[in-house]
PDB file of C-alpha atoms in Angstrom:
ATOM      1  CA  UNK A   1       5.676 -16.923 -11.083  1.00 41.00           C
ATOM      2  CA  UNK A   2       7.807 -18.292 -14.921  1.00 45.00           C
ATOM      3  CA  UNK A   3       4.551 -20.973 -14.506  1.00 56.00           C
ATOM      4  CA  UNK A   4       1.747 -18.894 -15.622  1.00 58.00           C
ATOM      5  CA  UNK A   5      -0.851 -20.178 -18.020  1.00 70.00           C
ATOM      6  CA  UNK A   6      -1.284 -17.012 -19.808  1.00 78.00           C
ATOM      7  CA  UNK A   7      -1.093 -13.048 -19.477  1.00 81.00           C
ATOM      8  CA  UNK A   8      -4.439 -10.841 -19.366  1.00 81.00           C
ATOM      9  CA  UNK A   9      -4.876  -7.347 -20.061  1.00 79.00           C
ATOM     10  CA  UNK A  10      -7.346  -5.544 -17.716  1.00 75.00           C
ATOM     11  CA  UNK A  11      -7.498  -1.625 -17.969  1.00 72.00           C
ATOM     12  CA  UNK A  12      -4.092  -0.927 -18.368  1.00 69.00           C
ATOM     13  CA  UNK A  13      -2.911  -3.713 -16.159  1.00 71.00           C
ATOM     14  CA  UNK A  14      -1.553  -7.006 -17.005  1.00 75.00           C
ATOM     15  CA  UNK A  15      -2.215 -10.011 -15.157  1.00 78.00           C
ATOM     16  CA  UNK A  16      -1.105 -13.469 -15.022  1.00 80.00           C
ATOM     17  CA  UNK A  17      -3.684 -16.885 -14.644  1.00 80.00           C
ATOM     18  CA  UNK A  18      -1.703 -19.390 -13.065  1.00 80.00           C
ATOM     19  CA  UNK A  19      -3.089 -22.805 -12.627  1.00 81.00           C
ATOM     20  CA  UNK A  20      -4.521 -23.580  -8.683  1.00 80.00           C
ATOM     21  CA  UNK A  21      -2.810 -26.597  -8.516  1.00 74.00           C
ATOM     22  CA  UNK A  22       0.315 -25.520  -9.544  1.00 60.00           C
ATOM     23  CA  UNK A  23       0.512 -23.064  -6.503  1.00 48.00           C
ATOM     24  CA  UNK A  24      -1.000 -24.887  -4.068  1.00 52.00           C
ATOM     25  CA  UNK A  25       2.126 -27.674  -5.397  1.00 45.00           C
ATOM     26  CA  UNK A  26       4.787 -25.219  -5.157  1.00 51.00           C
ATOM     27  CA  UNK A  27       4.921 -22.338  -6.898  1.00 56.00           C
ATOM     28  CA  UNK A  28       5.773 -19.598  -4.715  1.00 59.00           C
ATOM     29  CA  UNK A  29       2.464 -16.893  -5.382  1.00 61.00           C
ATOM     30  CA  UNK A  30       2.612 -13.552  -2.993  1.00 61.00           C
ATOM     31  CA  UNK A  31      -0.809 -14.099  -1.916  1.00 63.00           C
ATOM     32  CA  UNK A  32      -1.535 -10.112  -1.749  1.00 59.00           C
ATOM     33  CA  UNK A  33      -0.595 -10.276  -5.747  1.00 69.00           C
ATOM     34  CA  UNK A  34      -3.992 -12.873  -6.168  1.00 76.00           C
ATOM     35  CA  UNK A  35      -6.737 -10.259  -7.648  1.00 77.00           C
ATOM     36  CA  UNK A  36      -9.352 -12.999  -8.205  1.00 82.00           C
ATOM     37  CA  UNK A  37     -10.402 -16.290  -9.390  1.00 85.00           C
ATOM     38  CA  UNK A  38     -11.981 -18.054 -12.618  1.00 85.00           C
ATOM     39  CA  UNK A  39     -12.751 -20.821 -14.205  1.00 87.00           C
ATOM     40  CA  UNK A  40     -11.508 -22.355 -18.036  1.00 86.00           C
ATOM     41  CA  UNK A  41     -12.930 -25.702 -18.870  1.00 87.00           C
ATOM     42  CA  UNK A  42     -12.439 -27.951 -15.594  1.00 88.00           C
ATOM     43  CA  UNK A  43      -8.944 -26.327 -14.552  1.00 84.00           C
ATOM     44  CA  UNK A  44      -9.254 -23.459 -11.740  1.00 86.00           C
ATOM     45  CA  UNK A  45      -6.657 -20.430 -12.499  1.00 85.00           C
ATOM     46  CA  UNK A  46      -5.480 -17.422 -10.187  1.00 82.00           C
ATOM     47  CA  UNK A  47      -5.199 -13.774 -10.987  1.00 83.00           C
ATOM     48  CA  UNK A  48      -2.414 -12.654 -10.164  1.00 78.00           C
ATOM     49  CA  UNK A  49      -0.505  -9.042 -10.303  1.00 70.00           C
ATOM     50  CA  UNK A  50       2.935  -9.571 -11.339  1.00 65.00           C
ATOM     51  CA  UNK A  51       4.541  -6.364  -9.351  1.00 57.00           C
ATOM     52  CA  UNK A  52       2.826  -6.498  -6.340  1.00 54.00           C
ATOM     53  CA  UNK A  53       4.356  -5.788  -3.453  1.00 48.00           C
ATOM     54  CA  UNK A  54       6.785  -2.755  -5.552  1.00 50.00           C
ATOM     55  CA  UNK A  55       5.405   0.153  -6.371  1.00 47.00           C
ATOM     56  CA  UNK A  56       3.240   0.474  -9.800  1.00 45.00           C
ATOM     57  CA  UNK A  57       5.173   3.103 -11.177  1.00 52.00           C
ATOM     58  CA  UNK A  58       9.281   2.728 -11.682  1.00 62.00           C
ATOM     59  CA  UNK A  59      11.838   5.735 -10.056  1.00 62.00           C
ATOM     60  CA  UNK A  60      11.625   7.944 -13.309  1.00 61.00           C
ATOM     61  CA  UNK A  61       7.795   7.737 -13.824  1.00 69.00           C
ATOM     62  CA  UNK A  62       7.779   9.070 -10.403  1.00 77.00           C
ATOM     63  CA  UNK A  63      10.355  11.540 -11.054  1.00 74.00           C
ATOM     64  CA  UNK A  64       8.862  12.828 -14.397  1.00 74.00           C
ATOM     65  CA  UNK A  65       5.146  12.944 -12.892  1.00 78.00           C
ATOM     66  CA  UNK A  66       6.278  15.060  -9.627  1.00 85.00           C
ATOM     67  CA  UNK A  67       7.635  18.913  -9.390  1.00 87.00           C
ATOM     68  CA  UNK A  68      10.540  19.450  -7.324  1.00 88.00           C
ATOM     69  CA  UNK A  69       8.369  20.971  -4.906  1.00 94.00           C
ATOM     70  CA  UNK A  70       6.291  18.175  -4.191  1.00 92.00           C
ATOM     71  CA  UNK A  71       9.812  15.487  -4.424  1.00 89.00           C
ATOM     72  CA  UNK A  72      11.022  17.332  -1.552  1.00 93.00           C
ATOM     73  CA  UNK A  73       7.972  17.520   0.408  1.00 96.00           C
ATOM     74  CA  UNK A  74       7.662  13.611   0.146  1.00 93.00           C
ATOM     75  CA  UNK A  75      10.805  13.166   1.437  1.00 92.00           C
ATOM     76  CA  UNK A  76      10.181  15.315   4.432  1.00 95.00           C
ATOM     77  CA  UNK A  77       7.499  13.371   4.737  1.00 95.00           C
ATOM     78  CA  UNK A  78       9.534  10.061   4.534  1.00 92.00           C
ATOM     79  CA  UNK A  79      11.715  11.631   7.131  1.00 93.00           C
ATOM     80  CA  UNK A  80       8.897  11.658   9.681  1.00 95.00           C
ATOM     81  CA  UNK A  81       7.772  15.464   9.413  1.00 97.00           C
ATOM     82  CA  UNK A  82       4.578  16.444   9.720  1.00 97.00           C
ATOM     83  CA  UNK A  83       2.437  19.578   7.610  1.00 97.00           C
ATOM     84  CA  UNK A  84       4.054  22.097  10.440  1.00 98.00           C
ATOM     85  CA  UNK A  85       7.229  20.733  10.355  1.00 98.00           C
ATOM     86  CA  UNK A  86       7.778  20.502   6.721  1.00 98.00           C
ATOM     87  CA  UNK A  87       5.264  24.452   6.227  1.00 98.00           C
ATOM     88  CA  UNK A  88       7.984  26.537   8.862  1.00 98.00           C
ATOM     89  CA  UNK A  89      11.526  23.948   7.515  1.00 97.00           C
ATOM     90  CA  UNK A  90      10.182  25.309   3.639  1.00 97.00           C
ATOM     91  CA  UNK A  91       8.645  29.105   4.849  1.00 97.00           C
ATOM     92  CA  UNK A  92       5.259  28.003   3.093  1.00 97.00           C
ATOM     93  CA  UNK A  93       2.284  27.380   4.739  1.00 97.00           C
ATOM     94  CA  UNK A  94       0.240  24.619   6.840  1.00 97.00           C
ATOM     95  CA  UNK A  95      -2.091  25.085   3.781  1.00 97.00           C
ATOM     96  CA  UNK A  96       0.089  24.757   0.598  1.00 97.00           C
ATOM     97  CA  UNK A  97       1.889  22.084   2.191  1.00 98.00           C
ATOM     98  CA  UNK A  98      -1.444  20.194   2.174  1.00 97.00           C
ATOM     99  CA  UNK A  99      -2.650  21.155  -1.464  1.00 96.00           C
ATOM    100  CA  UNK A 100       1.163  19.683  -2.337  1.00 96.00           C
ATOM    101  CA  UNK A 101      -0.030  16.478  -0.825  1.00 97.00           C
ATOM    102  CA  UNK A 102      -3.314  15.745  -2.444  1.00 94.00           C
ATOM    103  CA  UNK A 103      -1.832  16.421  -5.771  1.00 92.00           C
ATOM    104  CA  UNK A 104       1.125  13.924  -5.212  1.00 91.00           C
ATOM    105  CA  UNK A 105      -1.696  11.675  -3.809  1.00 90.00           C
ATOM    106  CA  UNK A 106      -3.624  12.520  -7.207  1.00 86.00           C
ATOM    107  CA  UNK A 107      -1.029  11.959  -9.332  1.00 84.00           C
ATOM    108  CA  UNK A 108       0.187   8.688  -7.218  1.00 85.00           C
ATOM    109  CA  UNK A 109      -3.448   7.897  -7.067  1.00 83.00           C
ATOM    110  CA  UNK A 110      -2.394   7.136  -3.561  1.00 88.00           C
ATOM    111  CA  UNK A 111      -5.222   7.293   0.040  1.00 91.00           C
ATOM    112  CA  UNK A 112      -1.694   7.801   2.814  1.00 94.00           C
ATOM    113  CA  UNK A 113       1.343   9.462   3.578  1.00 94.00           C
ATOM    114  CA  UNK A 114       3.004   5.773   4.399  1.00 93.00           C
ATOM    115  CA  UNK A 115       1.383   4.681   0.319  1.00 90.00           C
ATOM    116  CA  UNK A 116       3.508   7.781  -0.917  1.00 92.00           C
ATOM    117  CA  UNK A 117       6.486   6.930   0.180  1.00 90.00           C
ATOM    118  CA  UNK A 118       6.195   3.492  -0.706  1.00 88.00           C
ATOM    119  CA  UNK A 119       5.214   4.263  -3.624  1.00 85.00           C
ATOM    120  CA  UNK A 120       8.446   7.191  -3.659  1.00 85.00           C
ATOM    121  CA  UNK A 121      10.141   4.979  -2.044  1.00 81.00           C
ATOM    122  CA  UNK A 122      12.955   4.666  -5.302  1.00 76.00           C
ATOM    123  CA  UNK A 123      13.223   8.269  -6.188  1.00 76.00           C
ATOM    124  CA  UNK A 124      13.804   9.144  -3.014  1.00 73.00           C
ATOM    125  CA  UNK A 125      16.075   6.973  -2.239  1.00 75.00           C
ATOM    126  CA  UNK A 126      17.650   8.587  -5.170  1.00 72.00           C
ATOM    127  CA  UNK A 127      17.214  12.024  -4.838  1.00 67.00           C
ATOM    128  CA  UNK A 128      18.284  12.452  -1.159  1.00 67.00           C
ATOM    129  CA  UNK A 129      21.921  10.722  -2.824  1.00 67.00           C
ATOM    130  CA  UNK A 130      22.410  12.720  -5.438  1.00 61.00           C
ATOM    131  CA  UNK A 131      20.549  16.263  -3.014  1.00 59.00           C
ATOM    132  CA  UNK A 132      20.543  14.892   0.794  1.00 58.00           C
ATOM    133  CA  UNK A 133      17.837  17.477   2.412  1.00 53.00           C
ATOM    134  CA  UNK A 134      19.914  19.816   4.191  1.00 53.00           C
ATOM    135  CA  UNK A 135      18.305  19.802   8.379  1.00 48.00           C
ATOM    136  CA  UNK A 136      16.714  22.137   9.990  1.00 47.00           C
ATOM    137  CA  UNK A 137      18.967  25.103  11.698  1.00 44.00           C
TER     138      UNK A 137
END
């Protein structure tokens, strides 16, 4: 992406303007990262999110956003447990698990368990390396 024409700020996000002809000439642009196109004078540009495919927040930010319990629940979701299994393992109600998940989704601005795990992946990997979740007895 070092051939970007310019960086533009839209809200809190920074995007790259990449000349469309460079992209078709072999510049490696992930098509999922292209969020739009624009024309400036006679030139066409693609508006590209430079971090597409990566979590929007780094591991440190995720760790500060979530409580210890929320990280614990995210870890169990990442391991494939459903709400009932998580509730049984943590000795809390399914309603409490669902409430924690809603709060996690809101904090991370995601709408699915898969997106949550993706956003938390690096943090969960680090946490699990330090404090593995004990298997259910």
